[in-house]
């Protein structure tokens, strides 16, 4: 029996038995398990080789999700109202029922309602939330298709729901609250401006610390195996036939075969949706190094640049 298909009832059976299921979301695929069961949650950490200090996000539907938090600030409710289901994760004080295995010992929990019809149907039929990090080995590129999940975690996962390619393509934006003020811990599918339009000015704190609040804050993350050079100007590049380019809104005067487009027209949303799949393609290609120029810091450009910095050779 193939491990990959569209059978929601089968996913439910696996999850009820504390198994692991790959789930599609609009951002990236998740590696999901019952987020209230220690045993199930620990399987996630093991499968990903994820350090135990890196907490998981809980996923559920809008009408259920806040039961796993307490003292929800008004601004969090406003953001939930504006952006769920969607690429927003809210970090809130956790309710007692959420095990510390899920939150890596923290008293807070990340919550998200993903915007994918298949996964929403699944979540509606569960009375527990799904803990789900991105379904990639720790530190490697996040998966944006069911095939990516199978390629990397095929042996560890019990079943993968195939919901096609992720249309946002980069992870959710994570927002927490410190003394009542909203703080962005990770830039993602929602821009700072979109958040500020709803709740006013927010601080962005996505620094590359070694004691991160979010693993996306670690300085090496989302990385391909081949060296990726992030540059400000193509004039700085020593070009040769082993160099492949990831391009945004421009063409270069090099052989066609070495030009790969994040977006030929310079569309930020298209670039985000292609980013990880293109990194994989180039990682598996005959080229030895990947060169990409920083995108303008507008729209999703800031979040894409954040991922590129972490993927790049320092
Ligand atoms: O788009 C997404 O968010 C995807 C899909 C599957 O929902 N999930 C995802 O999960 O990217 P993950 O585990 O790869 O990244 C979640 C980040 C981690 O860096 C983690 O450290 C942070 O969220 N996080 C989770 N709980 C937190 C908490 N209580 N406080 C601070 N950061 C937290
Ligand atoms: Mg991840």
CSV table of C-alpha atoms in Angstrom, one decimal, residues 18 56 76 88 101 113 115 138 143 146 177 179 195 214 220 228 240 249 261 298 313:
chain,number,residue,atom,x,y,z
A,18,UNK,CA,0.2,8.0,17.9
A,56,UNK,CA,6.6,22.6,18.1
A,76,UNK,CA,-3.8,38.1,19.2
A,88,UNK,CA,0.3,33.1,11.0
A,101,UNK,CA,7.4,17.8,25.5
A,113,UNK,CA,-4.8,27.4,11.8
A,115,UNK,CA,-5.2,27.2,5.2
A,138,UNK,CA,16.5,19.5,11.0
A,143,UNK,CA,9.3,20.4,1.9
A,146,UNK,CA,4.4,15.3,-0.7
A,177,UNK,CA,3.7,39.0,23.0
A,179,UNK,CA,4.6,42.8,28.2
A,195,UNK,CA,0.5,42.6,10.7
A,214,UNK,CA,12.5,30.0,17.2
A,220,UNK,CA,22.3,28.1,9.6
A,228,UNK,CA,24.8,29.0,-1.9
A,240,UNK,CA,32.0,29.8,-14.6
A,249,UNK,CA,13.0,39.8,-12.3
A,261,UNK,CA,13.9,31.7,-12.2
A,298,UNK,CA,9.6,44.8,0.2
A,313,UNK,CA,27.7,30.4,2.9
